[in-house]
Structures are given as C-alpha cells and as structure tokens.
Short mmCIF file of N, CA and C in Angstrom, two decimals:
data_model
loop_
_atom_site.label_atom_id
_atom_site.label_comp_id
_atom_site.label_asym_id
_atom_site.label_seq_id
_atom_site.Cartn_x
_atom_site.Cartn_y
_atom_site.Cartn_z
N MET A 1149 16.17 7.31 -10.76
CA MET A 1149 15.31 7.46 -11.92
C MET A 1149 14.56 8.79 -11.83
N LYS A 1150 14.34 9.40 -12.98
CA LYS A 1150 13.57 10.63 -13.05
C LYS A 1150 12.21 10.43 -12.38
N GLY A 1151 11.81 11.37 -11.57
CA GLY A 1151 10.48 11.34 -10.98
C GLY A 1151 10.37 10.64 -9.65
N GLU A 1152 11.48 10.18 -9.06
CA GLU A 1152 11.39 9.47 -7.78
C GLU A 1152 10.74 10.32 -6.69
N SER A 1153 10.95 11.63 -6.73
CA SER A 1153 10.37 12.49 -5.70
C SER A 1153 8.85 12.53 -5.78
N TYR A 1154 8.28 12.04 -6.88
CA TYR A 1154 6.83 12.00 -7.04
C TYR A 1154 6.24 10.67 -6.60
N LEU A 1155 7.09 9.79 -6.10
CA LEU A 1155 6.66 8.45 -5.71
C LEU A 1155 6.48 8.39 -4.19
N PHE A 1156 5.28 7.99 -3.77
CA PHE A 1156 4.95 7.89 -2.34
C PHE A 1156 4.37 6.51 -2.07
N VAL A 1157 4.84 5.90 -1.00
CA VAL A 1157 4.39 4.58 -0.59
C VAL A 1157 3.62 4.73 0.72
N VAL A 1158 2.41 4.21 0.76
CA VAL A 1158 1.62 4.18 1.99
C VAL A 1158 1.60 2.73 2.46
N SER A 1159 2.00 2.54 3.71
CA SER A 1159 2.06 1.21 4.27
C SER A 1159 1.47 1.23 5.67
N GLY A 1160 1.29 0.06 6.21
CA GLY A 1160 0.75 -0.07 7.56
C GLY A 1160 0.02 -1.40 7.66
N PRO A 1161 -0.44 -1.73 8.84
CA PRO A 1161 -1.08 -3.03 9.03
C PRO A 1161 -2.42 -3.13 8.33
N SER A 1162 -2.82 -4.34 8.04
CA SER A 1162 -4.13 -4.62 7.45
C SER A 1162 -5.21 -4.05 8.36
N GLY A 1163 -6.17 -3.36 7.75
CA GLY A 1163 -7.27 -2.80 8.52
C GLY A 1163 -7.06 -1.37 8.97
N VAL A 1164 -5.86 -0.82 8.73
CA VAL A 1164 -5.57 0.55 9.19
C VAL A 1164 -6.26 1.59 8.32
N GLY A 1165 -6.68 1.20 7.11
CA GLY A 1165 -7.40 2.13 6.26
C GLY A 1165 -6.61 2.68 5.09
N LYS A 1166 -5.58 1.96 4.67
CA LYS A 1166 -4.73 2.45 3.57
C LYS A 1166 -5.55 2.74 2.32
N ASP A 1167 -6.33 1.76 1.87
CA ASP A 1167 -7.13 1.96 0.66
C ASP A 1167 -8.13 3.09 0.84
N SER A 1168 -8.78 3.15 1.98
CA SER A 1168 -9.80 4.18 2.21
C SER A 1168 -9.19 5.57 2.24
N VAL A 1169 -8.05 5.73 2.90
CA VAL A 1169 -7.37 7.03 2.95
C VAL A 1169 -6.93 7.44 1.55
N MET A 1170 -6.37 6.50 0.80
CA MET A 1170 -5.91 6.80 -0.55
C MET A 1170 -7.09 7.15 -1.46
N THR A 1171 -8.21 6.48 -1.31
CA THR A 1171 -9.41 6.79 -2.10
C THR A 1171 -9.91 8.19 -1.76
N CYS A 1172 -9.96 8.52 -0.49
CA CYS A 1172 -10.40 9.85 -0.05
C CYS A 1172 -9.46 10.92 -0.62
N LEU A 1173 -8.17 10.69 -0.56
CA LEU A 1173 -7.19 11.64 -1.09
C LEU A 1173 -7.39 11.82 -2.59
N ARG A 1174 -7.55 10.73 -3.31
CA ARG A 1174 -7.67 10.80 -4.77
C ARG A 1174 -9.00 11.39 -5.21
N GLN A 1175 -10.04 11.28 -4.39
CA GLN A 1175 -11.30 11.94 -4.73
C GLN A 1175 -11.13 13.45 -4.68
N ALA A 1176 -10.36 13.93 -3.71
CA ALA A 1176 -10.11 15.36 -3.59
C ALA A 1176 -9.04 15.84 -4.57
N HIS A 1177 -8.15 14.95 -4.96
CA HIS A 1177 -7.02 15.30 -5.83
C HIS A 1177 -6.84 14.21 -6.89
N PRO A 1178 -7.70 14.21 -7.91
CA PRO A 1178 -7.66 13.14 -8.91
C PRO A 1178 -6.38 13.11 -9.74
N GLU A 1179 -5.57 14.15 -9.66
CA GLU A 1179 -4.29 14.15 -10.38
C GLU A 1179 -3.29 13.17 -9.77
N ILE A 1180 -3.54 12.75 -8.55
CA ILE A 1180 -2.66 11.78 -7.89
C ILE A 1180 -3.06 10.39 -8.35
N GLU A 1181 -2.08 9.65 -8.84
CA GLU A 1181 -2.36 8.33 -9.39
C GLU A 1181 -1.95 7.23 -8.43
N LYS A 1182 -2.77 6.21 -8.37
CA LYS A 1182 -2.50 5.03 -7.57
C LYS A 1182 -2.20 3.89 -8.51
N THR A 1183 -1.10 3.22 -8.27
CA THR A 1183 -0.80 2.07 -9.10
C THR A 1183 -1.68 0.89 -8.68
N ILE A 1184 -1.86 -0.01 -9.59
CA ILE A 1184 -2.63 -1.22 -9.33
C ILE A 1184 -1.64 -2.37 -9.16
N SER A 1185 -1.74 -3.08 -8.07
CA SER A 1185 -0.85 -4.21 -7.79
C SER A 1185 -1.39 -5.49 -8.41
N ALA A 1186 -0.51 -6.46 -8.52
CA ALA A 1186 -0.91 -7.80 -8.93
C ALA A 1186 -1.07 -8.66 -7.68
N THR A 1187 -1.97 -9.62 -7.72
CA THR A 1187 -2.16 -10.53 -6.60
C THR A 1187 -2.66 -11.89 -7.08
N THR A 1188 -2.38 -12.89 -6.27
CA THR A 1188 -2.93 -14.23 -6.53
C THR A 1188 -4.22 -14.44 -5.74
N ARG A 1189 -4.62 -13.45 -4.94
CA ARG A 1189 -5.86 -13.54 -4.17
C ARG A 1189 -7.05 -13.42 -5.12
N PRO A 1190 -8.08 -14.22 -4.90
CA PRO A 1190 -9.27 -14.07 -5.75
C PRO A 1190 -9.96 -12.74 -5.44
N PRO A 1191 -10.67 -12.19 -6.42
CA PRO A 1191 -11.38 -10.92 -6.18
C PRO A 1191 -12.45 -11.07 -5.10
N ARG A 1192 -12.60 -10.04 -4.30
CA ARG A 1192 -13.71 -9.97 -3.35
C ARG A 1192 -14.92 -9.41 -4.09
N ALA A 1193 -16.07 -9.53 -3.48
CA ALA A 1193 -17.29 -8.98 -4.08
C ALA A 1193 -17.10 -7.50 -4.37
N GLY A 1194 -17.43 -7.10 -5.58
CA GLY A 1194 -17.33 -5.70 -5.97
C GLY A 1194 -15.97 -5.29 -6.53
N GLU A 1195 -14.96 -6.15 -6.44
CA GLU A 1195 -13.65 -5.82 -6.99
C GLU A 1195 -13.59 -6.20 -8.47
N ALA A 1196 -12.75 -5.46 -9.21
CA ALA A 1196 -12.66 -5.70 -10.65
C ALA A 1196 -11.20 -5.74 -11.11
N GLU A 1197 -10.93 -6.55 -12.12
CA GLU A 1197 -9.61 -6.67 -12.75
C GLU A 1197 -9.15 -5.31 -13.27
N GLY A 1198 -7.91 -4.94 -12.92
CA GLY A 1198 -7.35 -3.69 -13.40
C GLY A 1198 -7.85 -2.46 -12.68
N VAL A 1199 -8.78 -2.64 -11.76
CA VAL A 1199 -9.29 -1.52 -10.97
C VAL A 1199 -8.77 -1.65 -9.54
N ASN A 1200 -9.02 -2.80 -8.92
CA ASN A 1200 -8.54 -3.06 -7.57
C ASN A 1200 -7.18 -3.74 -7.60
N TYR A 1201 -7.05 -4.75 -8.42
CA TYR A 1201 -5.81 -5.51 -8.59
C TYR A 1201 -5.78 -6.07 -10.00
N TYR A 1202 -4.60 -6.57 -10.37
CA TYR A 1202 -4.47 -7.45 -11.52
C TYR A 1202 -4.43 -8.85 -10.92
N TYR A 1203 -5.47 -9.62 -11.12
CA TYR A 1203 -5.59 -10.94 -10.52
C TYR A 1203 -4.88 -11.95 -11.42
N ARG A 1204 -3.90 -12.66 -10.84
CA ARG A 1204 -3.10 -13.61 -11.61
C ARG A 1204 -3.04 -14.94 -10.87
N THR A 1205 -2.84 -16.00 -11.63
CA THR A 1205 -2.59 -17.28 -11.01
C THR A 1205 -1.20 -17.23 -10.38
N GLU A 1206 -0.93 -18.14 -9.50
CA GLU A 1206 0.39 -18.20 -8.88
C GLU A 1206 1.48 -18.38 -9.95
N GLU A 1207 1.22 -19.23 -10.93
CA GLU A 1207 2.20 -19.47 -11.99
C GLU A 1207 2.46 -18.20 -12.81
N ALA A 1208 1.41 -17.50 -13.20
CA ALA A 1208 1.57 -16.26 -13.98
C ALA A 1208 2.31 -15.20 -13.16
N PHE A 1209 2.00 -15.11 -11.87
CA PHE A 1209 2.66 -14.15 -10.99
C PHE A 1209 4.16 -14.44 -10.92
N ARG A 1210 4.50 -15.72 -10.75
CA ARG A 1210 5.91 -16.11 -10.66
C ARG A 1210 6.65 -15.83 -11.97
N GLN A 1211 5.98 -15.99 -13.09
CA GLN A 1211 6.60 -15.67 -14.38
C GLN A 1211 6.90 -14.18 -14.49
N LEU A 1212 5.97 -13.34 -14.06
CA LEU A 1212 6.21 -11.90 -14.06
C LEU A 1212 7.41 -11.55 -13.19
N ALA A 1213 7.49 -12.17 -12.02
CA ALA A 1213 8.62 -11.91 -11.11
C ALA A 1213 9.93 -12.35 -11.74
N ALA A 1214 9.94 -13.51 -12.36
CA ALA A 1214 11.16 -14.03 -12.99
C ALA A 1214 11.62 -13.14 -14.14
N GLN A 1215 10.70 -12.45 -14.78
CA GLN A 1215 11.02 -11.55 -15.88
C GLN A 1215 11.41 -10.15 -15.39
N GLY A 1216 11.44 -9.95 -14.08
CA GLY A 1216 11.79 -8.64 -13.52
C GLY A 1216 10.68 -7.62 -13.63
N GLN A 1217 9.47 -8.08 -13.83
CA GLN A 1217 8.34 -7.16 -14.00
C GLN A 1217 7.65 -6.82 -12.67
N ILE A 1218 8.11 -7.44 -11.59
CA ILE A 1218 7.55 -7.14 -10.27
C ILE A 1218 8.67 -6.57 -9.40
N LEU A 1219 8.47 -5.34 -8.92
CA LEU A 1219 9.49 -4.63 -8.13
C LEU A 1219 9.64 -5.20 -6.73
N GLU A 1220 8.55 -5.59 -6.17
CA GLU A 1220 8.56 -6.16 -4.82
C GLU A 1220 7.34 -7.04 -4.72
N SER A 1221 7.48 -8.07 -3.91
CA SER A 1221 6.32 -8.94 -3.69
C SER A 1221 6.42 -9.54 -2.31
N ASN A 1222 5.29 -10.00 -1.86
CA ASN A 1222 5.24 -10.61 -0.54
C ASN A 1222 4.06 -11.57 -0.51
N ARG A 1223 4.22 -12.61 0.27
CA ARG A 1223 3.11 -13.52 0.52
C ARG A 1223 2.45 -13.04 1.79
N TYR A 1224 1.17 -12.75 1.68
CA TYR A 1224 0.41 -12.27 2.83
C TYR A 1224 -0.86 -13.08 2.93
N ASN A 1225 -1.03 -13.70 4.08
CA ASN A 1225 -2.24 -14.47 4.34
C ASN A 1225 -2.48 -15.54 3.26
N GLY A 1226 -1.38 -16.09 2.75
CA GLY A 1226 -1.48 -17.17 1.78
C GLY A 1226 -1.47 -16.76 0.32
N TYR A 1227 -1.50 -15.45 0.05
CA TYR A 1227 -1.54 -14.97 -1.33
C TYR A 1227 -0.34 -14.08 -1.63
N LEU A 1228 0.08 -14.08 -2.89
CA LEU A 1228 1.16 -13.20 -3.34
C LEU A 1228 0.60 -11.86 -3.77
N TYR A 1229 1.31 -10.79 -3.41
CA TYR A 1229 0.98 -9.43 -3.81
C TYR A 1229 2.26 -8.82 -4.36
N GLY A 1230 2.16 -8.03 -5.41
CA GLY A 1230 3.36 -7.43 -5.96
C GLY A 1230 3.08 -6.16 -6.74
N THR A 1231 4.12 -5.32 -6.80
CA THR A 1231 4.05 -4.06 -7.52
C THR A 1231 4.66 -4.24 -8.91
N LEU A 1232 3.89 -3.91 -9.90
CA LEU A 1232 4.36 -4.05 -11.28
C LEU A 1232 5.27 -2.88 -11.67
N ARG A 1233 6.44 -3.21 -12.17
CA ARG A 1233 7.44 -2.22 -12.57
C ARG A 1233 6.84 -1.20 -13.55
N ALA A 1234 6.13 -1.69 -14.55
CA ALA A 1234 5.57 -0.80 -15.58
C ALA A 1234 4.60 0.22 -14.99
N GLU A 1235 3.81 -0.20 -14.00
CA GLU A 1235 2.85 0.70 -13.35
C GLU A 1235 3.57 1.88 -12.70
N VAL A 1236 4.70 1.62 -12.07
CA VAL A 1236 5.43 2.65 -11.35
C VAL A 1236 6.25 3.51 -12.30
N GLU A 1237 7.03 2.89 -13.15
CA GLU A 1237 7.98 3.65 -13.96
C GLU A 1237 7.31 4.51 -15.02
N ARG A 1238 6.19 4.08 -15.53
CA ARG A 1238 5.45 4.90 -16.49
C ARG A 1238 5.01 6.21 -15.85
N ARG A 1239 4.52 6.14 -14.64
CA ARG A 1239 4.05 7.34 -13.94
C ARG A 1239 5.22 8.24 -13.53
N MET A 1240 6.28 7.64 -13.01
CA MET A 1240 7.43 8.45 -12.60
C MET A 1240 8.03 9.18 -13.80
N ALA A 1241 8.16 8.50 -14.93
CA ALA A 1241 8.73 9.11 -16.13
C ALA A 1241 7.90 10.31 -16.59
N ALA A 1242 6.59 10.24 -16.35
CA ALA A 1242 5.70 11.33 -16.74
C ALA A 1242 5.63 12.43 -15.67
N GLY A 1243 6.33 12.24 -14.54
CA GLY A 1243 6.31 13.24 -13.48
C GLY A 1243 4.97 13.35 -12.78
N LYS A 1244 4.26 12.24 -12.66
CA LYS A 1244 2.94 12.24 -12.01
C LYS A 1244 3.08 11.83 -10.54
N LEU A 1245 2.34 12.51 -9.68
CA LEU A 1245 2.28 12.10 -8.28
C LEU A 1245 1.70 10.70 -8.24
N THR A 1246 2.44 9.78 -7.62
CA THR A 1246 2.05 8.37 -7.65
C THR A 1246 2.05 7.80 -6.25
N LEU A 1247 1.00 7.08 -5.92
CA LEU A 1247 0.84 6.41 -4.64
C LEU A 1247 0.91 4.90 -4.81
N LEU A 1248 1.65 4.27 -3.93
CA LEU A 1248 1.67 2.81 -3.85
C LEU A 1248 1.12 2.40 -2.50
N ASN A 1249 0.36 1.34 -2.48
CA ASN A 1249 -0.14 0.73 -1.25
C ASN A 1249 0.60 -0.59 -1.12
N ILE A 1250 1.60 -0.62 -0.24
CA ILE A 1250 2.49 -1.78 -0.15
C ILE A 1250 2.67 -2.16 1.31
N ASP A 1251 2.89 -3.45 1.54
CA ASP A 1251 3.14 -3.90 2.90
C ASP A 1251 4.47 -3.35 3.42
N VAL A 1252 4.68 -3.51 4.69
CA VAL A 1252 5.84 -2.93 5.37
C VAL A 1252 7.16 -3.36 4.74
N HIS A 1253 7.31 -4.63 4.43
CA HIS A 1253 8.58 -5.12 3.90
C HIS A 1253 8.79 -4.66 2.46
N GLY A 1254 7.73 -4.63 1.68
CA GLY A 1254 7.81 -4.14 0.32
C GLY A 1254 8.16 -2.67 0.25
N ALA A 1255 7.68 -1.89 1.22
CA ALA A 1255 7.98 -0.46 1.25
C ALA A 1255 9.49 -0.25 1.38
N ALA A 1256 10.13 -1.05 2.20
CA ALA A 1256 11.59 -0.94 2.36
C ALA A 1256 12.30 -1.26 1.05
N ASN A 1257 11.79 -2.22 0.30
CA ASN A 1257 12.40 -2.57 -0.97
C ASN A 1257 12.23 -1.45 -2.00
N ILE A 1258 11.06 -0.83 -2.03
CA ILE A 1258 10.84 0.29 -2.94
C ILE A 1258 11.79 1.43 -2.60
N LYS A 1259 11.98 1.69 -1.31
CA LYS A 1259 12.91 2.76 -0.89
C LYS A 1259 14.33 2.43 -1.34
N ARG A 1260 14.70 1.17 -1.29
CA ARG A 1260 16.04 0.75 -1.73
C ARG A 1260 16.18 0.95 -3.24
N LEU A 1261 15.16 0.60 -4.01
CA LEU A 1261 15.21 0.74 -5.47
C LEU A 1261 15.09 2.19 -5.93
N TYR A 1262 14.28 2.98 -5.20
CA TYR A 1262 14.02 4.37 -5.55
C TYR A 1262 14.26 5.24 -4.31
N PRO A 1263 15.52 5.58 -4.02
CA PRO A 1263 15.83 6.31 -2.78
C PRO A 1263 15.12 7.65 -2.65
N GLY A 1264 14.69 8.25 -3.75
CA GLY A 1264 14.00 9.53 -3.68
C GLY A 1264 12.53 9.40 -3.32
N ALA A 1265 12.02 8.18 -3.23
CA ALA A 1265 10.62 7.97 -2.86
C ALA A 1265 10.43 8.28 -1.38
N THR A 1266 9.20 8.55 -0.99
CA THR A 1266 8.85 8.80 0.41
C THR A 1266 7.97 7.66 0.89
N ILE A 1267 8.38 7.01 1.97
CA ILE A 1267 7.58 5.92 2.52
C ILE A 1267 6.88 6.41 3.79
N VAL A 1268 5.56 6.21 3.83
CA VAL A 1268 4.70 6.73 4.89
C VAL A 1268 4.03 5.56 5.61
N PHE A 1269 4.10 5.57 6.92
CA PHE A 1269 3.47 4.52 7.73
C PHE A 1269 2.15 5.05 8.27
N LEU A 1270 1.06 4.37 7.94
CA LEU A 1270 -0.27 4.74 8.44
C LEU A 1270 -0.54 3.92 9.70
N LEU A 1271 -0.84 4.62 10.76
CA LEU A 1271 -1.05 3.99 12.07
C LEU A 1271 -2.51 4.07 12.50
N PRO A 1272 -2.99 3.09 13.25
CA PRO A 1272 -4.32 3.21 13.84
C PRO A 1272 -4.21 4.06 15.11
N PRO A 1273 -5.30 4.69 15.55
CA PRO A 1273 -5.25 5.44 16.80
C PRO A 1273 -4.83 4.55 17.99
N THR A 1274 -5.35 3.33 17.99
CA THR A 1274 -4.98 2.33 19.01
C THR A 1274 -5.06 0.95 18.35
N PHE A 1275 -4.47 -0.03 18.99
CA PHE A 1275 -4.56 -1.39 18.47
C PHE A 1275 -6.00 -1.90 18.54
N GLU A 1276 -6.74 -1.46 19.56
CA GLU A 1276 -8.14 -1.87 19.70
C GLU A 1276 -8.97 -1.35 18.53
N VAL A 1277 -8.71 -0.13 18.09
CA VAL A 1277 -9.41 0.42 16.93
C VAL A 1277 -9.09 -0.40 15.68
N LEU A 1278 -7.83 -0.78 15.54
CA LEU A 1278 -7.44 -1.62 14.40
C LEU A 1278 -8.24 -2.92 14.39
N GLU A 1279 -8.34 -3.56 15.55
CA GLU A 1279 -9.10 -4.81 15.64
C GLU A 1279 -10.57 -4.58 15.29
N GLN A 1280 -11.16 -3.48 15.78
CA GLN A 1280 -12.55 -3.17 15.46
C GLN A 1280 -12.75 -2.98 13.96
N ARG A 1281 -11.80 -2.30 13.32
CA ARG A 1281 -11.90 -2.07 11.87
C ARG A 1281 -11.82 -3.39 11.10
N LEU A 1282 -10.91 -4.27 11.52
CA LEU A 1282 -10.80 -5.57 10.85
C LEU A 1282 -12.09 -6.37 11.00
N ARG A 1283 -12.62 -6.39 12.19
CA ARG A 1283 -13.85 -7.15 12.43
C ARG A 1283 -15.04 -6.51 11.71
N GLY A 1284 -15.04 -5.20 11.63
CA GLY A 1284 -16.13 -4.47 11.00
C GLY A 1284 -16.24 -4.69 9.50
N ARG A 1285 -15.14 -5.10 8.88
CA ARG A 1285 -15.18 -5.34 7.43
C ARG A 1285 -16.08 -6.53 7.08
N GLY A 1286 -16.12 -7.51 7.97
CA GLY A 1286 -16.95 -8.69 7.74
C GLY A 1286 -16.51 -9.55 6.57
N THR A 1287 -15.23 -9.47 6.21
CA THR A 1287 -14.74 -10.24 5.06
C THR A 1287 -13.89 -11.43 5.44
N ASP A 1288 -13.51 -11.53 6.72
CA ASP A 1288 -12.57 -12.58 7.14
C ASP A 1288 -13.15 -13.45 8.24
N SER A 1289 -12.66 -14.67 8.29
CA SER A 1289 -13.01 -15.58 9.38
C SER A 1289 -12.29 -15.13 10.65
N GLU A 1290 -12.69 -15.68 11.76
CA GLU A 1290 -12.04 -15.36 13.03
C GLU A 1290 -10.56 -15.72 12.97
N GLU A 1291 -10.26 -16.86 12.37
CA GLU A 1291 -8.86 -17.30 12.25
C GLU A 1291 -8.06 -16.30 11.41
N ALA A 1292 -8.64 -15.84 10.31
CA ALA A 1292 -7.95 -14.87 9.45
C ALA A 1292 -7.74 -13.55 10.18
N ILE A 1293 -8.72 -13.12 10.96
CA ILE A 1293 -8.58 -11.87 11.74
C ILE A 1293 -7.45 -12.02 12.74
N ARG A 1294 -7.39 -13.15 13.44
CA ARG A 1294 -6.31 -13.36 14.41
C ARG A 1294 -4.94 -13.34 13.73
N ARG A 1295 -4.85 -13.96 12.53
CA ARG A 1295 -3.59 -13.92 11.78
C ARG A 1295 -3.23 -12.49 11.40
N ARG A 1296 -4.21 -11.73 10.93
CA ARG A 1296 -3.97 -10.33 10.55
C ARG A 1296 -3.51 -9.51 11.75
N LEU A 1297 -4.08 -9.76 12.91
CA LEU A 1297 -3.68 -9.03 14.12
C LEU A 1297 -2.26 -9.40 14.54
N ASP A 1298 -1.91 -10.66 14.42
CA ASP A 1298 -0.54 -11.08 14.74
C ASP A 1298 0.46 -10.42 13.79
N ILE A 1299 0.12 -10.39 12.51
CA ILE A 1299 0.99 -9.74 11.52
C ILE A 1299 1.07 -8.25 11.81
N ALA A 1300 -0.05 -7.64 12.20
CA ALA A 1300 -0.07 -6.20 12.49
C ALA A 1300 0.87 -5.87 13.64
N ARG A 1301 0.91 -6.70 14.66
CA ARG A 1301 1.82 -6.44 15.79
C ARG A 1301 3.27 -6.39 15.31
N GLU A 1302 3.62 -7.32 14.43
CA GLU A 1302 4.99 -7.35 13.90
C GLU A 1302 5.24 -6.13 13.02
N GLU A 1303 4.28 -5.79 12.17
CA GLU A 1303 4.46 -4.65 11.26
C GLU A 1303 4.59 -3.33 12.00
N LEU A 1304 3.83 -3.15 13.06
CA LEU A 1304 3.90 -1.91 13.84
C LEU A 1304 5.30 -1.68 14.41
N GLY A 1305 6.03 -2.75 14.61
CA GLY A 1305 7.41 -2.63 15.09
C GLY A 1305 8.36 -2.03 14.07
N HIS A 1306 7.93 -1.93 12.81
CA HIS A 1306 8.78 -1.35 11.76
C HIS A 1306 8.48 0.11 11.48
N ALA A 1307 7.54 0.70 12.18
CA ALA A 1307 7.13 2.08 11.89
C ALA A 1307 8.31 3.05 11.93
N GLY A 1308 9.25 2.84 12.82
CA GLY A 1308 10.39 3.74 12.94
C GLY A 1308 11.30 3.77 11.72
N GLU A 1309 11.15 2.83 10.81
CA GLU A 1309 11.99 2.76 9.62
C GLU A 1309 11.45 3.62 8.47
N PHE A 1310 10.32 4.28 8.68
CA PHE A 1310 9.66 5.03 7.62
C PHE A 1310 10.04 6.51 7.66
N ASP A 1311 9.80 7.19 6.55
CA ASP A 1311 10.11 8.62 6.44
C ASP A 1311 9.12 9.49 7.18
N ALA A 1312 7.86 9.04 7.28
CA ALA A 1312 6.80 9.83 7.90
C ALA A 1312 5.75 8.90 8.47
N TRP A 1313 4.96 9.43 9.41
CA TRP A 1313 3.91 8.66 10.07
C TRP A 1313 2.64 9.49 10.10
N ILE A 1314 1.53 8.83 9.85
CA ILE A 1314 0.22 9.48 9.93
C ILE A 1314 -0.70 8.56 10.73
N VAL A 1315 -1.35 9.11 11.74
CA VAL A 1315 -2.34 8.34 12.51
C VAL A 1315 -3.69 8.55 11.84
N ASN A 1316 -4.35 7.47 11.50
CA ASN A 1316 -5.65 7.53 10.82
C ASN A 1316 -6.77 7.60 11.84
N HIS A 1317 -7.03 8.82 12.33
CA HIS A 1317 -8.18 9.03 13.22
C HIS A 1317 -9.46 9.05 12.38
N THR A 1318 -9.42 9.83 11.28
CA THR A 1318 -10.54 9.89 10.33
C THR A 1318 -9.94 9.89 8.93
N LEU A 1319 -10.73 9.47 7.96
CA LEU A 1319 -10.25 9.44 6.59
C LEU A 1319 -9.85 10.82 6.10
N GLU A 1320 -10.69 11.81 6.38
CA GLU A 1320 -10.42 13.17 5.89
C GLU A 1320 -9.15 13.72 6.51
N GLN A 1321 -8.95 13.51 7.80
CA GLN A 1321 -7.76 14.01 8.48
C GLN A 1321 -6.51 13.34 7.94
N ALA A 1322 -6.54 12.00 7.81
CA ALA A 1322 -5.36 11.28 7.34
C ALA A 1322 -5.07 11.62 5.88
N ALA A 1323 -6.10 11.71 5.03
CA ALA A 1323 -5.90 12.07 3.63
C ALA A 1323 -5.34 13.49 3.52
N GLY A 1324 -5.82 14.39 4.36
CA GLY A 1324 -5.30 15.76 4.35
C GLY A 1324 -3.83 15.81 4.75
N GLU A 1325 -3.47 15.07 5.77
CA GLU A 1325 -2.06 15.03 6.18
C GLU A 1325 -1.18 14.43 5.09
N LEU A 1326 -1.66 13.39 4.44
CA LEU A 1326 -0.90 12.77 3.36
C LEU A 1326 -0.72 13.76 2.21
N TYR A 1327 -1.77 14.49 1.86
CA TYR A 1327 -1.67 15.46 0.78
C TYR A 1327 -0.66 16.56 1.12
N ARG A 1328 -0.72 17.07 2.34
CA ARG A 1328 0.23 18.12 2.75
C ARG A 1328 1.66 17.61 2.69
N LEU A 1329 1.88 16.38 3.11
CA LEU A 1329 3.21 15.78 3.03
C LEU A 1329 3.68 15.69 1.58
N MET A 1330 2.80 15.24 0.70
CA MET A 1330 3.16 15.11 -0.71
C MET A 1330 3.46 16.47 -1.32
N ALA A 1331 2.61 17.45 -1.05
CA ALA A 1331 2.80 18.79 -1.61
C ALA A 1331 4.11 19.40 -1.12
N HIS A 1332 4.40 19.20 0.15
CA HIS A 1332 5.65 19.73 0.72
C HIS A 1332 6.87 19.10 0.06
N LYS A 1333 6.83 17.79 -0.11
CA LYS A 1333 7.98 17.08 -0.72
C LYS A 1333 8.18 17.52 -2.16
N VAL A 1334 7.10 17.63 -2.93
CA VAL A 1334 7.21 18.00 -4.34
C VAL A 1334 7.64 19.45 -4.47
N ASP A 1335 7.16 20.34 -3.59
CA ASP A 1335 7.55 21.75 -3.63
C ASP A 1335 9.05 21.92 -3.38
N ARG A 1336 9.65 21.00 -2.64
CA ARG A 1336 11.08 21.09 -2.31
C ARG A 1336 11.97 20.59 -3.44
N THR A 1337 11.40 19.93 -4.45
CA THR A 1337 12.25 19.37 -5.52
C THR A 1337 12.34 20.31 -6.70
#
C-alpha cells in the first residue's frame, strides 16, 4: 500500500516507556501522528475516549474484528487491544509519518500486512529497571505486576525479530534515536 515506508511500529514490554517515548517524540515533532488503538480495558484516571484509546465493550470490539476493521489484536492482561484499519490506512494514504504502539505479536502481524513498515523494539536498560518502572506507575496490583513481568520475559525473547532496537535510558535519548531512525528510513524512499 502507498505510504508503508511512513509506518513505524514501536513495541516492547509493558513498562518500557513506549507511550512516554512516543509522547516525547511527538512533542518535538508534532507532524508525526500516533494512531489510537481500541481496547476493552476501562479508562484509567486521566484517560479520554479517542485520545488514549477507543474504549469498546468486548462485544463491540469483536464486531469490529469480524468486519475486518481491526488489523491486529491481542488479549493482554485480560483485555483486548487492537489497531483500527482506518486509523492506519488514512494516514498512510496521506503520506504522514505514523507511529503505532503495538505489542510484540501484533507488530509481527503489521509487518506481514505492510512489509514496508519498520518495526522497532524498545528495550529497558535492565530487567530491574523495567520492574522499577512498572512498580513506580502505581496503577497495578502486585499480582498484575508479576503477570506483566512474566509477559515481559517472553516478549524480550522476540527482540531479534525486529528491524531496529532502541534502549530507553532516558525519554529524550530514546525519542531522539527513534526520530533519527524514522528520518533515515523516509529519506531513503
């Protein structure tokens, strides 16, 4: 599809800082667009419909998937998350730099559907730092944190399947590396 080279997927384990890095990047470069995913997870404090996610019931989410309106989806920590086809294809058709925040398995599916996309794995400096970041959020129970850490161990094993890797030491450093990667890829097309 036209515009695949403008499509970038950022993935990595929960707590690695995907949203924060993408926010930092977009503050410096507002021309870069981030798609909004759909989820069955209820909003957290401060989150808003159409800003953080499109919040849907499980039934509504499944209907979207059955209609082919969800490019990839995954159940994570009991909730469904998915990328809306319209969110991605509208931006690609317009030739806009587009960022997706997708789990490890969904990133592979996006790469299969859009081979010209670039999938980037965001890594923590150490696993201990990842655990500190998860605990520091204060949004999850101990059981949920342990589940997220178990999932993170499995996800880290897929890093070698990605086109590029960025270690998130600081938001500014990781956002800068992501921007340079994007600029380099787009300059080559």
